[in-house]
CSV table of C-alpha atoms in Angstrom, one decimal:
chain,number,residue,atom,x,y,z
A,20,GLN,CA,23.6,35.5,103.8
A,21,VAL,CA,21.7,33.0,101.8
A,22,GLN,CA,20.5,33.6,98.3
A,23,LEU,CA,17.6,31.6,96.8
A,24,VAL,CA,16.8,31.6,93.1
A,25,GLU,CA,13.7,30.0,91.7
A,26,SER,CA,13.2,28.8,88.1
A,27,GLY,CA,10.7,26.7,86.1
A,28,GLY,CA,7.5,28.7,86.3
A,29,GLY,CA,5.4,29.3,83.2
A,30,LEU,CA,2.0,28.9,81.6
A,31,VAL,CA,0.4,25.5,81.4
A,32,GLN,CA,-3.1,24.2,80.7
A,33,ALA,CA,-5.1,22.5,83.4
A,34,GLY,CA,-4.0,18.9,83.8
A,35,GLY,CA,-0.5,19.7,82.8
A,36,SER,CA,2.8,19.5,84.7
A,37,LEU,CA,5.6,21.8,85.7
A,38,ARG,CA,8.8,21.4,87.7
A,39,LEU,CA,10.1,24.2,89.8
A,40,SER,CA,13.7,24.5,91.0
A,41,CYS,CA,15.3,26.5,93.8
A,42,ALA,CA,19.0,26.9,94.0
A,43,ALA,CA,20.6,28.0,97.3
A,44,SER,CA,23.9,29.8,97.6
A,45,GLY,CA,25.7,31.4,100.5
A,46,ARG,CA,25.9,30.2,104.1
A,47,THR,CA,23.5,27.3,104.5
A,48,THR,CA,25.2,26.0,107.5
A,49,GLY,CA,24.0,23.0,109.4
A,50,SER,CA,20.6,21.6,108.8
A,51,TYR,CA,18.8,23.8,106.3
A,52,ALA,CA,15.2,23.1,105.6
A,53,MET,CA,13.5,24.5,102.5
A,54,GLY,CA,10.0,24.9,101.3
A,55,TRP,CA,7.6,26.4,98.8
A,56,PHE,CA,4.9,28.9,99.4
A,57,ARG,CA,2.6,30.5,96.9
A,58,GLN,CA,0.5,33.7,96.6
A,59,ALA,CA,-2.4,34.1,94.3
A,60,PRO,CA,-3.7,37.6,93.3
A,61,GLY,CA,-5.6,39.1,96.2
A,62,LYS,CA,-4.8,36.3,98.6
A,63,GLU,CA,-2.4,35.7,101.4
A,64,ARG,CA,0.7,33.7,100.9
A,65,GLU,CA,0.2,30.0,101.7
A,66,PHE,CA,2.3,27.0,102.5
A,67,VAL,CA,2.7,24.5,99.7
A,68,ALA,CA,5.4,22.0,100.6
A,69,ALA,CA,8.6,21.7,102.6
A,70,ILE,CA,11.5,19.3,103.1
A,71,ASN,CA,14.1,18.9,105.8
A,72,TRP,CA,17.9,18.8,105.2
A,73,SER,CA,18.2,15.0,104.8
A,74,GLY,CA,15.1,14.8,102.5
A,75,GLY,CA,13.6,12.2,104.7
A,76,ARG,CA,10.8,14.3,106.0
A,77,THR,CA,8.4,16.2,103.9
A,78,GLY,CA,5.2,18.1,104.4
A,79,TYR,CA,2.4,19.2,102.0
A,80,ALA,CA,-0.6,21.3,102.0
A,81,ASP,CA,-3.8,19.3,101.7
A,82,SER,CA,-4.6,21.0,98.5
A,83,VAL,CA,-1.6,19.6,96.7
A,84,LYS,CA,-1.1,16.2,98.3
A,85,GLY,CA,-0.9,13.5,95.7
A,86,ARG,CA,-0.2,16.0,92.9
A,87,PHE,CA,3.0,17.8,94.0
A,88,THR,CA,6.3,16.2,95.1
A,89,ILE,CA,9.1,18.0,96.7
A,90,SER,CA,12.7,16.7,96.6
A,91,ARG,CA,16.2,18.0,97.1
A,92,ASP,CA,19.7,17.4,95.8
A,93,ASN,CA,22.1,18.6,98.5
A,94,ALA,CA,25.1,18.2,96.3
A,95,ARG,CA,23.6,21.0,94.2
A,96,ASN,CA,22.0,22.8,97.1
A,97,THR,CA,18.8,22.7,95.1
A,98,ILE,CA,15.2,21.7,95.8
A,99,TYR,CA,12.6,20.7,93.3
A,100,GLN,CA,8.9,20.7,93.2
A,101,GLN,CA,7.3,18.4,90.6
A,102,MET,CA,3.7,19.6,90.0
A,103,LYS,CA,1.2,17.3,88.2
A,104,ASN,CA,-2.4,17.6,87.3
A,105,LEU,CA,-2.3,21.3,87.7
A,106,LYS,CA,-5.5,23.2,88.4
A,107,PRO,CA,-6.4,26.9,87.8
A,108,GLU,CA,-6.4,27.4,91.5
A,109,ASP,CA,-2.7,26.5,91.6
A,110,THR,CA,-2.0,29.8,89.8
A,111,GLY,CA,0.2,32.2,91.7
A,112,VAL,CA,3.7,33.3,92.4
A,113,TYR,CA,5.7,30.5,93.9
A,114,TYR,CA,8.3,31.4,96.5
A,115,CYS,CA,11.2,29.3,97.7
A,116,ALA,CA,12.1,29.7,101.4
A,117,GLY,CA,14.8,28.4,103.7
A,118,LYS,CA,15.5,28.1,107.4
A,119,THR,CA,17.9,26.3,109.7
A,120,GLY,CA,16.5,23.4,111.7
A,121,PHE,CA,13.3,21.5,110.9
A,122,TYR,CA,10.8,22.7,108.3
A,123,SER,CA,7.7,24.6,109.1
A,124,ASP,CA,4.4,25.4,107.4
A,125,TYR,CA,4.5,28.9,108.8
A,126,ASP,CA,6.0,31.5,106.5
A,127,GLY,CA,7.1,33.7,109.4
A,128,ALA,CA,9.6,31.0,110.4
A,129,TYR,CA,11.6,31.4,107.3
A,130,PRO,CA,14.2,34.2,107.1
A,131,ASP,CA,15.4,33.4,103.6
A,132,TRP,CA,13.3,34.0,100.5
A,133,GLY,CA,13.6,33.9,96.8
A,134,GLN,CA,12.1,36.4,94.4
A,135,GLY,CA,9.4,34.1,93.2
A,136,THR,CA,8.4,32.5,89.9
A,137,GLN,CA,5.0,32.8,88.3
A,138,VAL,CA,2.9,29.8,87.6
A,139,THR,CA,-0.2,30.3,85.6
A,140,VAL,CA,-2.7,27.4,84.9
A,141,SER,CA,-5.3,28.1,82.3
A,142,SER,CA,-8.7,26.3,82.2
């Protein structure tokens, strides 16, 4: 059983920055990839970014490339997402997800999920 706990959400003006964190606890055996998804009101959950166990491979949605950076600290079993130049369309609940093996941009591939943290970007 893996537990994922997100933190770092909040309210920010357009153009501002936030950093999200997700701490994993429990049985993260072997290679454990982690990622971020988000869901805006009335929309489906969508992929944002992901990172493999070593941190050497990352993936991003086109909408956040150049603005978001995902990283991880395996000593702390924690991933981070630095978000810069935030836009109102980045508003939503951000979920941390985890899976064994390589990362995926498909939410159905992830068995482990956090409760989510709200990010609101005002215009």
